[in-house]
Short mmCIF file of C-alpha atoms and ligand atoms in Angstrom, two decimals:
data_model
loop_
_atom_site.label_atom_id
_atom_site.label_comp_id
_atom_site.label_asym_id
_atom_site.label_seq_id
_atom_site.Cartn_x
_atom_site.Cartn_y
_atom_site.Cartn_z
CA MET A 585 57.38 105.51 135.12
CA ARG A 586 54.59 106.55 137.49
CA ILE A 587 55.47 108.35 140.71
CA LEU A 588 53.16 108.98 143.65
CA GLY A 589 53.93 112.39 145.13
CA ILE A 590 53.06 113.39 148.70
CA GLU A 591 53.13 116.97 150.00
CA SER A 592 52.43 118.18 153.56
CA SER A 593 54.93 120.99 154.21
CA CYS A 594 52.39 123.68 155.16
CA ASP A 595 48.60 123.71 155.14
CA GLU A 596 47.80 121.58 152.09
CA THR A 597 47.66 117.81 152.31
CA ALA A 598 48.26 116.65 148.75
CA ALA A 599 48.89 113.51 146.76
CA ALA A 600 49.26 113.06 143.01
CA ILE A 601 50.38 110.58 140.40
CA VAL A 602 52.56 111.80 137.56
CA GLU A 603 53.88 109.82 134.63
CA ASP A 604 57.48 110.36 133.50
CA GLY A 605 57.68 113.66 135.34
CA ARG A 606 55.40 115.33 132.82
CA ARG A 607 51.86 113.95 132.71
CA ILE A 608 49.41 114.35 135.59
CA LEU A 609 47.29 111.23 136.13
CA SER A 610 45.72 112.53 139.32
CA ASN A 611 46.16 115.55 141.57
CA VAL A 612 44.35 115.73 144.92
CA ILE A 613 44.64 118.66 147.35
CA ALA A 614 42.93 118.96 150.74
CA SER A 615 43.39 122.57 151.77
CA GLN A 616 43.15 123.62 155.40
CA ALA A 617 43.12 127.33 154.56
CA ASP A 618 39.54 127.89 155.73
CA GLU A 619 40.37 126.61 159.18
CA HIS A 620 43.63 128.57 159.56
CA LYS A 621 41.78 131.66 158.33
CA LEU A 622 40.04 131.79 161.72
CA TYR A 623 43.44 132.49 163.33
CA GLY A 624 44.83 134.83 160.66
CA GLY A 625 47.62 132.43 159.66
CA VAL A 626 48.78 128.83 159.76
CA VAL A 627 48.65 127.26 163.24
CA PRO A 628 51.41 124.61 163.07
CA GLU A 629 49.93 122.06 165.47
CA LEU A 630 46.54 122.28 163.80
CA ALA A 631 48.21 121.77 160.40
CA SER A 632 49.94 118.60 161.63
CA ARG A 633 46.72 117.22 163.06
CA ARG A 634 44.80 117.85 159.84
CA HIS A 635 47.57 116.24 157.76
CA CYS A 636 47.36 113.24 160.06
CA GLU A 637 43.62 112.92 159.44
CA ASN A 638 43.70 113.70 155.71
CA ILE A 639 46.76 111.97 154.37
CA LEU A 640 45.40 108.46 153.92
CA PRO A 641 42.11 109.54 152.27
CA VAL A 642 44.02 111.94 150.00
CA VAL A 643 46.49 109.25 148.88
CA ARG A 644 43.66 106.76 148.37
CA LYS A 645 41.84 109.31 146.19
CA ALA A 646 44.97 110.05 144.15
CA LEU A 647 45.32 106.33 143.41
CA ALA A 648 41.60 105.95 142.66
CA ASP A 649 41.52 109.00 140.37
CA ALA A 650 44.46 107.58 138.41
CA ASN A 651 42.70 104.22 138.38
CA MET A 652 45.76 102.58 139.94
CA THR A 653 46.71 100.45 142.90
CA ILE A 654 49.79 101.12 145.03
CA ASP A 655 51.44 98.07 143.40
CA GLU A 656 51.35 99.86 140.04
CA VAL A 657 53.29 102.86 141.38
CA ASP A 658 57.02 102.90 140.60
CA GLY A 659 58.18 105.16 143.42
CA ILE A 660 56.97 107.33 146.28
CA ALA A 661 58.22 110.92 146.32
CA VAL A 662 57.71 113.01 149.42
CA THR A 663 58.48 116.59 150.46
CA TYR A 664 61.01 116.27 153.31
CA ALA A 665 62.21 119.92 153.45
CA PRO A 666 61.75 122.82 154.00
CA GLY A 667 58.53 123.65 155.84
CA LEU A 668 56.75 123.36 159.16
CA ILE A 669 58.52 120.49 160.86
CA GLY A 670 55.43 118.90 162.41
CA ALA A 671 53.63 119.10 159.08
CA LEU A 672 56.54 117.63 157.09
CA LEU A 673 56.91 114.78 159.57
CA VAL A 674 53.39 113.53 158.80
CA GLY A 675 54.10 113.21 155.06
CA VAL A 676 57.58 111.77 155.56
CA SER A 677 56.46 109.18 158.11
CA PHE A 678 53.49 108.20 155.99
CA ALA A 679 55.59 107.89 152.82
CA LYS A 680 58.18 105.79 154.62
CA GLY A 681 55.55 103.38 155.91
CA LEU A 682 53.90 103.16 152.51
CA ALA A 683 57.22 102.59 150.71
CA LEU A 684 58.11 99.85 153.16
CA MET A 685 54.72 98.17 152.91
CA ALA A 686 54.56 98.34 149.11
CA ASN A 687 58.29 97.73 148.61
CA LYS A 688 58.77 100.87 146.50
CA PRO A 689 61.68 103.30 146.28
CA LEU A 690 61.35 106.31 148.57
CA ILE A 691 62.35 109.59 146.89
CA PRO A 692 63.03 112.73 148.94
CA VAL A 693 62.02 116.03 147.32
CA HIS A 694 62.93 119.59 148.34
CA HIS A 695 59.73 121.68 148.32
CA THR A 696 61.29 124.62 146.45
CA GLU A 697 62.71 122.30 143.77
CA GLY A 698 59.21 120.85 143.54
CA HIS A 699 57.74 124.29 142.83
CA ALA A 700 60.21 124.73 139.96
CA ALA A 701 59.18 121.32 138.58
CA ALA A 702 55.53 122.44 138.30
CA ASN A 703 56.51 123.94 134.94
CA TYR A 704 57.50 120.51 133.56
CA LEU A 705 53.86 119.47 133.88
CA VAL A 706 52.65 122.08 131.40
CA HIS A 707 55.68 123.03 129.29
CA PRO A 708 56.86 119.88 127.48
CA ASP A 709 59.75 121.78 125.88
CA LEU A 710 61.15 123.14 129.12
CA LYS A 711 64.47 121.47 129.88
CA PRO A 712 67.42 122.70 131.96
CA PRO A 713 69.52 124.75 131.85
CA TYR A 714 67.30 127.76 132.57
CA LEU A 715 66.92 130.47 135.16
CA GLY A 716 64.25 129.85 137.80
CA LEU A 717 62.40 132.50 139.79
CA ILE A 718 60.66 130.78 142.69
CA VAL A 719 58.39 133.04 144.74
CA SER A 720 56.21 131.62 147.48
CA GLY A 721 55.04 132.22 151.02
CA GLY A 722 58.25 130.87 152.50
CA HIS A 723 60.84 131.48 149.76
CA THR A 724 61.93 134.01 147.19
CA ARG A 725 64.82 132.84 145.10
CA ILE A 726 66.48 133.22 141.73
CA ALA A 727 68.27 129.98 140.91
CA GLU A 728 70.10 128.54 137.96
CA VAL A 729 68.58 125.15 137.18
CA LEU A 730 71.72 123.59 135.74
CA ASP A 731 70.19 120.17 135.26
CA TYR A 732 67.05 118.56 136.67
CA THR A 733 68.70 118.00 140.06
CA THR A 734 71.45 120.60 140.28
CA PHE A 735 70.63 124.14 141.34
CA ARG A 736 72.73 127.22 141.99
CA THR A 737 71.16 130.05 143.91
CA VAL A 738 71.82 133.43 142.35
CA GLY A 739 69.91 135.44 144.94
CA LYS A 740 67.43 134.83 147.72
CA THR A 741 65.55 136.75 150.36
CA ARG A 742 67.51 137.87 153.39
CA ASP A 743 64.37 138.26 155.47
CA ASP A 744 60.71 137.89 154.47
CA ALA A 745 59.60 136.03 151.38
CA ALA A 746 57.44 137.92 148.86
CA GLY A 747 54.38 135.87 149.86
CA GLU A 748 54.93 136.66 153.51
CA CYS A 749 55.10 140.36 152.66
CA PHE A 750 51.84 140.07 150.70
CA ASP A 751 50.17 138.17 153.55
CA LYS A 752 51.32 140.41 156.42
CA CYS A 753 50.36 143.59 154.54
CA ALA A 754 47.05 141.99 153.56
CA ARG A 755 46.32 141.20 157.21
CA ALA A 756 47.07 144.80 158.20
CA MET A 757 44.67 145.93 155.45
CA GLY A 758 41.98 143.69 156.92
CA PHE A 759 41.98 140.94 154.27
CA PRO A 760 41.53 137.32 155.39
CA TYR A 761 44.33 134.72 155.30
CA PRO A 762 45.93 133.91 152.90
CA GLY A 763 45.96 137.53 151.87
CA GLY A 764 48.03 137.51 148.67
CA VAL A 765 45.09 136.73 146.43
CA HIS A 766 42.97 139.50 148.05
CA VAL A 767 45.74 142.04 147.45
CA ASP A 768 45.79 140.88 143.83
CA LYS A 769 42.02 141.47 143.48
CA ALA A 770 42.11 144.85 145.24
CA ALA A 771 45.10 145.90 143.12
CA GLN A 772 43.00 145.52 139.93
CA ARG A 773 40.84 148.41 141.20
CA GLY A 774 43.67 150.54 142.54
CA ASN A 775 46.11 153.15 141.32
CA ALA A 776 49.70 152.04 142.01
CA SER A 777 51.15 155.54 141.82
CA ALA A 778 48.92 156.81 144.65
CA TYR A 779 51.56 155.63 147.17
CA GLN A 780 55.33 156.02 147.01
CA LEU A 781 56.67 152.91 148.70
CA PRO A 782 60.30 152.48 149.80
CA LYS A 783 62.63 150.47 147.59
CA THR A 784 65.29 148.43 149.35
CA LYS A 785 68.86 148.89 148.15
CA MET A 786 70.87 145.71 148.63
CA GLU A 787 74.45 145.77 149.76
CA GLY A 788 76.50 142.82 148.63
CA ASN A 789 74.75 140.44 146.27
CA PRO A 790 72.48 142.61 144.05
CA TYR A 791 70.25 139.60 143.32
CA ASP A 792 69.29 139.08 146.95
CA PHE A 793 65.89 140.28 148.10
CA SER A 794 64.63 142.03 151.20
CA PHE A 795 60.92 142.59 151.71
CA SER A 796 60.78 143.32 155.43
CA GLY A 797 61.28 147.09 154.97
CA LEU A 798 58.36 147.26 152.54
CA LYS A 799 56.20 145.18 154.88
CA THR A 800 57.07 147.28 157.94
CA TYR A 801 56.43 150.53 156.06
CA ILE A 802 52.94 149.43 155.02
CA VAL A 803 52.02 147.93 158.40
CA ASN A 804 53.19 151.12 160.17
CA LEU A 805 51.33 153.32 157.67
CA LEU A 806 48.09 151.43 158.38
CA HIS A 807 48.57 151.41 162.16
CA HIS A 808 49.36 155.11 162.17
CA ALA A 809 46.23 155.87 160.12
CA GLU A 810 44.15 153.77 162.50
CA GLN A 811 45.52 155.62 165.53
CA CYS A 812 44.65 158.92 163.90
CA GLY A 813 41.15 157.68 163.07
CA LYS A 814 41.89 157.80 159.34
CA THR A 815 41.69 155.10 156.68
CA GLU A 816 44.02 154.36 153.81
CA ASN A 817 42.77 153.41 150.37
CA THR A 818 43.44 149.66 150.35
CA ASP A 819 42.86 149.34 146.60
CA ASP A 820 45.58 151.89 145.86
CA LEU A 821 47.86 150.50 148.56
CA SER A 822 47.40 146.96 147.20
CA ALA A 823 48.22 148.16 143.69
CA ALA A 824 51.36 149.94 144.93
CA LEU A 825 52.47 146.91 146.98
CA GLN A 826 51.89 144.53 144.11
CA LYS A 827 53.78 146.79 141.71
CA ALA A 828 56.69 147.11 144.15
CA ILE A 829 57.03 143.34 144.48
CA ALA A 830 56.45 142.61 140.79
CA ASP A 831 58.98 145.24 139.71
CA THR A 832 61.60 144.01 142.18
CA VAL A 833 61.44 140.33 141.26
CA THR A 834 61.28 141.16 137.56
CA GLU A 835 64.21 143.62 137.54
CA LYS A 836 66.48 141.25 139.44
CA THR A 837 65.55 138.22 137.37
CA ILE A 838 66.10 140.01 134.06
CA ALA A 839 69.44 141.42 135.27
CA ALA A 840 70.55 137.98 136.47
CA ALA A 841 69.54 136.40 133.15
CA GLN A 842 71.49 139.03 131.23
CA GLU A 843 74.57 138.65 133.38
CA LEU A 844 74.54 134.85 133.34
CA GLY A 845 73.51 134.51 129.71
CA TYR A 846 70.11 132.84 130.14
CA THR A 847 67.32 133.41 127.64
CA LYS A 848 64.92 130.91 129.24
CA ILE A 849 63.18 131.88 132.49
CA ALA A 850 60.71 129.81 134.52
CA LEU A 851 58.51 131.37 137.19
CA SER A 852 56.97 129.25 139.96
CA GLY A 853 55.71 129.19 143.57
CA GLY A 854 52.50 130.43 145.18
CA VAL A 855 53.19 134.08 144.32
CA SER A 856 53.55 133.16 140.64
CA ALA A 857 49.72 133.26 140.70
CA ASN A 858 49.93 137.02 141.21
CA SER A 859 48.69 138.86 138.13
CA GLY A 860 51.13 141.75 138.61
CA VAL A 861 54.13 139.42 138.87
CA ARG A 862 52.98 137.41 135.84
CA ASP A 863 52.24 140.45 133.66
CA THR A 864 55.34 142.44 134.61
CA LEU A 865 57.72 139.52 134.12
CA ALA A 866 56.00 138.50 130.87
CA ALA A 867 56.29 142.04 129.47
CA ALA A 868 59.99 142.27 130.44
CA CYS A 869 60.75 138.87 128.93
CA GLU A 870 59.02 139.84 125.72
CA LYS A 871 60.96 143.10 125.57
CA HIS A 872 64.28 141.27 125.99
CA GLY A 873 63.36 138.37 123.69
CA PHE A 874 63.45 135.83 126.54
CA THR A 875 61.27 132.74 126.71
CA LEU A 876 59.10 132.65 129.84
CA CYS A 877 57.39 129.59 131.31
CA MET A 878 54.93 129.82 134.16
CA PRO A 879 52.50 127.30 135.63
CA PRO A 880 48.73 127.69 135.28
CA LEU A 881 47.16 129.11 138.45
CA ALA A 882 46.15 125.63 139.65
CA LEU A 883 49.81 124.53 139.82
CA CYS A 884 51.26 127.71 141.36
CA GLY A 885 50.38 126.90 144.96
CA ASP A 886 51.32 123.83 146.94
CA ASN A 887 50.41 120.56 145.25
CA ALA A 888 51.83 117.05 145.02
CA ALA A 889 51.99 116.80 141.22
CA MET A 890 55.04 119.09 141.29
CA ILE A 891 56.59 116.85 143.97
CA ALA A 892 55.98 113.75 141.86
CA ALA A 893 57.47 115.53 138.81
CA GLN A 894 60.66 116.48 140.64
CA GLY A 895 60.64 113.04 142.29
CA TYR A 896 60.82 111.42 138.86
CA TYR A 897 63.96 113.37 137.96
CA ASN A 898 65.47 112.73 141.39
CA TYR A 899 64.89 109.02 140.92
CA LEU A 900 66.54 109.05 137.47
CA ALA A 901 69.53 110.78 139.09
CA GLY A 902 69.75 108.07 141.76
CA ILE A 903 68.42 110.29 144.55
CA THR A 904 66.49 107.97 146.85
CA ALA A 905 66.22 107.72 150.62
CA ASP A 906 66.38 104.83 153.05
CA GLU A 907 64.23 104.30 156.11
CA THR A 908 66.19 106.86 158.14
CA LEU A 909 64.81 109.77 156.04
CA ASN A 910 63.88 112.65 158.32
CA ALA A 911 62.06 115.95 157.86
CA VAL A 912 64.17 119.13 157.77
CA ALA A 913 62.65 122.55 158.49
CA SER A 914 65.23 124.57 156.56
CA LYS A 915 67.46 123.36 153.75
CA GLU A 916 69.37 124.77 150.80
CA LEU A 917 68.75 123.47 147.28
CA ARG A 918 70.40 120.32 146.01
CA GLY A 919 73.99 120.90 145.03
CA GLU A 920 74.40 123.72 147.56
CA SER A 921 75.84 123.65 151.06
CA ALA A 922 73.48 124.31 153.97
O1 KG4 B 2378 53.86 128.13 147.32
P1 KG4 B 2378 52.84 128.42 148.33
O2 KG4 B 2378 51.46 127.83 148.13
O3 KG4 B 2378 53.33 127.99 149.74
C1 KG4 B 2378 54.67 128.11 150.15
O4 KG4 B 2378 55.49 127.27 149.73
O5 KG4 B 2378 54.95 129.09 150.87
O6 KG4 B 2378 52.71 130.01 148.43
C2 KG4 B 2378 51.74 130.59 149.23
C3 KG4 B 2378 51.87 132.09 149.10
C4 KG4 B 2378 51.04 132.83 150.14
O7 KG4 B 2378 51.84 133.84 150.71
C5 KG4 B 2378 49.93 133.42 149.29
O8 KG4 B 2378 49.37 134.61 149.80
C6 KG4 B 2378 50.66 133.69 148.00
O9 KG4 B 2378 51.44 132.52 147.81
N1 KG4 B 2378 49.74 133.88 146.87
C7 KG4 B 2378 49.62 135.08 146.24
C8 KG4 B 2378 48.62 134.91 145.26
N2 KG4 B 2378 48.16 133.63 145.33
C9 KG4 B 2378 48.87 133.02 146.32
N3 KG4 B 2378 50.27 136.24 146.42
C10 KG4 B 2378 49.94 137.26 145.62
N4 KG4 B 2378 48.98 137.18 144.67
C11 KG4 B 2378 48.30 136.04 144.44
N5 KG4 B 2378 47.38 135.97 143.48
ZN1 ZN B 2379 55.06 126.05 148.42
#
């Protein structure tokens, strides 16, 4: 079964064709990052306009790269939530029109569930149940993946996502948008113990996250230095920030796995490209004898292959949408109340 996936939740217009949820036949991404860079972050209206211009050429290329026509596609999967509403609406409206025209099933996909599915594209043995750690610019979440379409959140961020913390601190350090990758590079040169950063203590659910205190501390530190005419060492600060985030997500994920009895962990989301997060989690999993799956760097960030992969499993579970499908800016995972 070959699913066309469409993704437009943020600043990547993407389309891909995936066979049986596991094999990528094509994977096309038109990134707008260079344009948003001029403004230091994603400008929602600009993102919608670029999706509008790019979506048809991107879908055409995905079909051409797979050497297929739309008639040979078995279903159209689209990200409908969560994300920038104006951006999501472009993909949803386009997918609805295409499904109607080609008489194909329309399959709604939750973006975060899509990130988790990126691992299916490269780890043929990965099957639920397992514990997912999904870290991106908009989400940070530990979730039990009970089956391909049933999720149970164990902990999630109460304020900023890890990626947002990386990006806001990166901006304050003078790195261009999106800053996470620049922090990662600077961190390779830095000494993490040069800065003592605050660690948030969570009341209530110990698996929840909070990154706003860390972000505010670093932004204030940099502003204060600037006002005093001093500079901070951004290599060391990057290394300390990266270590703080990597340690936090790793400690909580390992503790959750131990408590819930999981030995299989799958990392995903844009921040799963971070070398500190990858290395720290991999070392902890090895120490505890856990199996760890993570996507290659090319499938960590937003792409449509992951949407097509999750779309395949949604379709098998009977999750399809009719022509009233709408975009939703904020939505819990499938199987959970809003
Ligand atoms: O999954 P994603 O592409 O979009 C969302 O769904 O949010 O994640 C984007 C986030 C951005 O915050 C970006 O800075 C971060 O992932 N990111 C990284 C790295 N590569 C991407 N953060 C830290 N280190 C990286 N190497
Ligand atoms: Zn994403």
